[in-house]
Coordinates of C-alpha atoms (C1' of nucleotides) in Angstrom, one line a residue:
Chain A
M1 CA -5.2 -34.2 25.0
A2 CA -2.1 -35.8 23.6
P3 CA -0.8 -33.6 20.6
R4 CA -1.9 -35.2 17.4
K5 CA 0.4 -34.8 14.2
L6 CA -2.1 -33.8 11.3
P7 CA -2.6 -36.4 8.9
R8 CA -2.2 -36.4 5.0
D9 CA -5.8 -36.2 4.6
F10 CA -5.9 -33.0 6.3
Y11 CA -4.1 -31.1 3.6
A12 CA -6.4 -32.7 1.0
Q13 CA -9.2 -30.6 1.9
D14 CA -10.5 -27.3 0.4
T15 CA -7.6 -24.8 0.5
L16 CA -9.6 -22.1 2.4
E17 CA -10.7 -24.8 4.9
V18 CA -6.9 -25.7 5.3
A19 CA -6.0 -22.0 5.7
R20 CA -8.7 -21.5 8.3
A21 CA -8.0 -24.9 10.1
L22 CA -4.3 -24.2 10.4
L23 CA -4.9 -21.4 12.8
G24 CA -3.9 -22.4 16.4
K25 CA -2.1 -25.5 15.2
L26 CA 1.6 -25.9 16.0
L27 CA 4.3 -25.8 13.5
V28 CA 7.1 -28.0 14.4
L29 CA 10.6 -28.4 12.8
R30 CA 13.2 -30.9 14.4
S31 CA 16.7 -31.1 13.7
A32 CA 17.3 -34.9 14.4
G33 CA 17.9 -36.7 11.1
L34 CA 18.4 -33.7 9.1
A35 CA 21.5 -35.0 7.4
G36 CA 22.3 -32.8 4.5
R37 CA 19.5 -30.6 5.3
T38 CA 20.5 -28.9 8.4
P39 CA 20.5 -25.2 8.5
P40 CA 23.6 -23.3 9.0
A41 CA 21.7 -21.9 12.2
M42 CA 20.4 -25.0 13.6
D43 CA 22.9 -27.0 15.6
G44 CA 24.7 -25.5 18.6
V45 CA 24.7 -22.1 17.2
T46 CA 23.5 -18.8 18.8
H47 CA 20.9 -16.2 17.9
G48 CA 21.8 -13.2 19.9
T49 CA 22.4 -14.6 23.4
T50 CA 20.0 -17.4 23.3
M51 CA 21.2 -21.1 22.5
V52 CA 19.2 -22.6 20.0
E53 CA 17.5 -25.8 20.8
G54 CA 17.1 -28.7 18.3
R55 CA 13.3 -28.3 18.1
R56 CA 11.4 -25.0 17.2
I57 CA 7.7 -24.7 17.7
G58 CA 5.4 -21.8 17.0
R59 CA 1.5 -21.4 16.9
V60 CA 0.1 -20.5 13.7
V61 CA -1.7 -17.2 13.9
E62 CA -1.8 -16.0 10.3
T63 CA -2.2 -17.7 6.7
E64 CA -3.2 -17.1 3.2
A65 CA -4.7 -19.4 0.6
Y66 CA -3.5 -19.7 -3.1
V67 CA -6.1 -21.5 -5.1
G68 CA -6.3 -22.8 -8.5
P69 CA -4.7 -22.0 -12.0
E70 CA -6.9 -18.8 -12.3
D71 CA -5.9 -17.2 -9.1
L72 CA -3.4 -14.5 -10.6
A73 CA -1.9 -13.9 -7.1
S74 CA -0.8 -17.5 -7.1
H75 CA 2.6 -18.7 -8.4
A76 CA 0.8 -21.5 -10.2
A77 CA -1.4 -19.2 -11.9
R78 CA -1.8 -20.2 -15.8
G79 CA 0.4 -18.3 -18.0
R80 CA 3.4 -18.2 -15.9
R81 CA 4.3 -21.9 -17.2
P82 CA 4.1 -23.0 -13.6
Q83 CA 4.5 -26.6 -14.1
S84 CA 8.1 -26.6 -15.1
G85 CA 9.2 -24.1 -12.7
R86 CA 9.5 -23.6 -8.9
A87 CA 5.8 -23.8 -8.3
A88 CA 5.7 -27.3 -9.8
I89 CA 5.3 -28.7 -6.3
M90 CA 1.9 -26.8 -6.0
F91 CA 0.5 -29.0 -8.6
G92 CA 1.8 -32.2 -6.8
A93 CA 0.2 -34.1 -3.8
P94 CA -0.9 -32.3 -0.9
G95 CA 1.1 -32.4 2.4
H96 CA 4.3 -31.2 1.0
A97 CA 6.2 -28.1 1.7
Y98 CA 6.6 -25.3 -1.0
V99 CA 9.4 -23.0 0.1
Y100 CA 10.6 -20.3 -2.5
S101 CA 12.9 -17.6 -2.1
I102 CA 11.8 -13.8 -3.0
Y103 CA 13.8 -10.7 -3.4
G104 CA 16.9 -12.5 -3.3
L105 CA 17.4 -12.5 0.6
H106 CA 13.8 -14.0 1.8
H107 CA 12.1 -17.4 2.0
C108 CA 8.6 -18.3 2.5
L109 CA 6.8 -21.6 3.6
N110 CA 3.6 -23.0 2.1
V111 CA 1.8 -26.2 2.3
V112 CA 0.4 -27.9 -0.7
T113 CA -3.3 -28.5 -0.4
E114 CA -6.2 -30.3 -2.3
R115 CA -5.7 -32.9 -5.0
E116 CA -2.8 -33.8 -7.2
G117 CA -2.9 -32.1 -10.3
Y118 CA -4.7 -28.9 -8.8
P119 CA -2.3 -26.2 -8.0
A120 CA -3.0 -24.9 -4.2
A121 CA -1.2 -24.0 -1.2
V122 CA -1.4 -22.2 2.2
L123 CA 1.2 -19.5 2.8
I124 CA 2.1 -19.7 6.7
R125 CA 2.4 -15.9 7.3
A126 CA 2.9 -15.6 11.3
V127 CA 3.3 -18.0 14.0
E128 CA 3.3 -17.3 17.9
P129 CA 6.8 -18.5 19.3
M130 CA 6.2 -21.6 21.8
E131 CA 9.6 -23.2 21.9
G132 CA 13.3 -22.9 20.7
L133 CA 12.6 -19.6 18.6
S134 CA 14.7 -16.4 19.3
L135 CA 14.1 -14.5 16.4
A136 CA 10.8 -12.6 15.2
T137 CA 8.2 -14.6 13.5
N138 CA 5.4 -12.1 12.6
G139 CA 5.8 -12.3 8.8
P140 CA 6.4 -15.3 6.3
A141 CA 10.0 -14.4 5.5
R142 CA 10.7 -13.7 9.4
L143 CA 9.4 -16.9 10.6
C144 CA 11.4 -18.6 7.9
R145 CA 14.5 -17.1 9.2
A146 CA 13.8 -17.9 12.8
F147 CA 12.9 -21.5 12.0
G148 CA 16.0 -21.6 9.6
I149 CA 13.6 -22.8 6.7
D150 CA 14.9 -22.4 3.3
R151 CA 14.8 -24.0 -0.3
R152 CA 16.6 -27.1 1.3
H153 CA 13.2 -27.9 2.8
D154 CA 11.3 -27.4 -0.6
G155 CA 9.6 -30.5 -1.3
L156 CA 9.4 -32.0 2.2
E157 CA 6.2 -33.8 3.5
V158 CA 4.9 -31.8 6.1
T159 CA 3.6 -35.4 7.6
G160 CA 7.0 -36.6 8.3
D161 CA 9.6 -36.4 11.1
L162 CA 11.1 -32.9 10.2
L163 CA 8.5 -30.7 9.7
F164 CA 4.8 -31.2 10.5
F165 CA 2.0 -29.5 12.1
L166 CA 0.4 -30.4 15.6
D167 CA -2.9 -30.4 17.0
D168 CA -2.4 -29.9 20.8
G169 CA -6.3 -29.2 21.4
Y170 CA -6.0 -25.4 21.2
A171 CA -8.9 -24.1 19.4
A172 CA -8.9 -20.3 18.4
D173 CA -12.0 -18.6 19.4
P174 CA -14.2 -18.6 16.3
A175 CA -15.2 -15.1 17.0
L176 CA -11.6 -13.9 16.8
V177 CA -11.0 -15.6 13.5
C178 CA -11.0 -12.6 10.7
T179 CA -10.5 -12.6 7.0
G180 CA -9.3 -10.0 4.4
P181 CA -7.4 -9.5 1.3
R182 CA -4.0 -11.1 1.0
V183 CA -0.9 -8.9 1.6
G184 CA 1.3 -7.9 -1.5
V185 CA -0.5 -9.1 -4.4
A186 CA -2.1 -5.7 -5.4
Y187 CA -0.8 -6.9 -9.1
A188 CA -3.3 -9.4 -9.2
G189 CA -6.5 -7.3 -10.4
E190 CA -9.6 -8.7 -9.0
W191 CA -7.9 -11.6 -7.2
A192 CA -6.2 -9.3 -5.0
A193 CA -9.5 -8.3 -3.4
R194 CA -10.6 -11.9 -2.3
P195 CA -10.6 -12.5 1.6
W196 CA -8.2 -15.3 1.5
R197 CA -6.1 -14.1 4.5
F198 CA -7.0 -15.5 7.8
W199 CA -5.7 -14.5 11.2
I200 CA -6.5 -14.4 14.8
E201 CA -7.7 -10.9 15.8
G202 CA -5.6 -9.4 18.5
N203 CA -2.7 -11.9 18.4
R204 CA 0.6 -9.6 18.6
W205 CA 2.2 -12.0 16.3
V206 CA 0.1 -11.2 13.5
S207 CA 2.1 -9.3 10.8
H208 CA -0.5 -6.9 9.6
Chain B
dA1 C1' 7.8 7.0 1.3
dC2 C1' 12.0 4.2 -0.6
dC3 C1' 15.0 0.7 -1.8
dG4 C1' 18.2 -3.5 -1.0
dT5 C1' 18.8 -8.0 -2.8
dG6 C1' 19.3 -12.2 -6.1
dA7 C1' 16.7 -16.0 -7.5
dT8 C1' 13.0 -16.8 -11.2
dA9 C1' 10.9 -16.6 -15.1
dA10 C1' 10.2 -14.4 -19.6
dT11 C1' 12.1 -12.8 -23.6
dC12 C1' 15.4 -12.5 -26.6
dT13 C1' 19.6 -14.3 -29.5
Chain C
dG1 C1' 23.4 -18.8 -23.4
dA2 C1' 22.3 -13.7 -22.6
dT3 C1' 19.6 -9.9 -21.1
dT4 C1' 15.9 -8.1 -18.7
dA5 C1' 11.7 -7.3 -15.6
dT6 C1' 9.6 -8.9 -11.7
dC7 C1' 8.9 -10.2 -6.8
dA8 C1' 3.2 -14.0 -1.7
dC9 C1' 9.4 -9.1 2.0
dG10 C1' 11.5 -6.3 5.3
dG11 C1' 14.4 -2.7 7.3
dT12 C1' 14.6 2.1 7.2
dG13 C1' 13.0 6.9 7.3

DNA sequence: ACCGTGATAATCT
DNA sequence: GATTATCACGGTG
């Protein structure tokens, strides 16, 4: 089938459904038209010995859901003054990128879900490299480094021309889709135990 | 297991 | 404005 870009409505669904449905989809980053946003590593630069292409594609193999103002693992949790900080984008319209920096040296990519006014997003934790990628993509910060994604991509529509998801007809075997607790959120009390991490069992690019 | 790293946000003046 | 605590990670041992 001809690859089909995931439409805006896709991201307006329940967050757990989006996190599940993104498994097997293609994450695409293009350099064309990136004026003012081109990452330093993008055009004509080498990673190691491999020349980087202007288009980078990876198949999503691991995601996590962050759902609602009560979710203490979420940057948009009530009590963090989230609506005036970096996580404000999570309260906005679905289908936008939320890219945050962490530990001073890493970036992570999320996609905003559900309805405007309700803070929710899906963290892209790992992709299987398909095209134009020469660095490791098994981890949320590693994949951002491999794609050249950073804070300049924050707020971009993921239904636009720069950053988007494709359905190329590939479907993960439902029997191989696993769920479990999210990574690195032990501080979140009972919310840490929720099985809101999704991955394709056996895929070598899954981070954990 | 330990810790680098600096952006955020919370908590002070 | 200044100070402090925290961190949806990754590299090293």
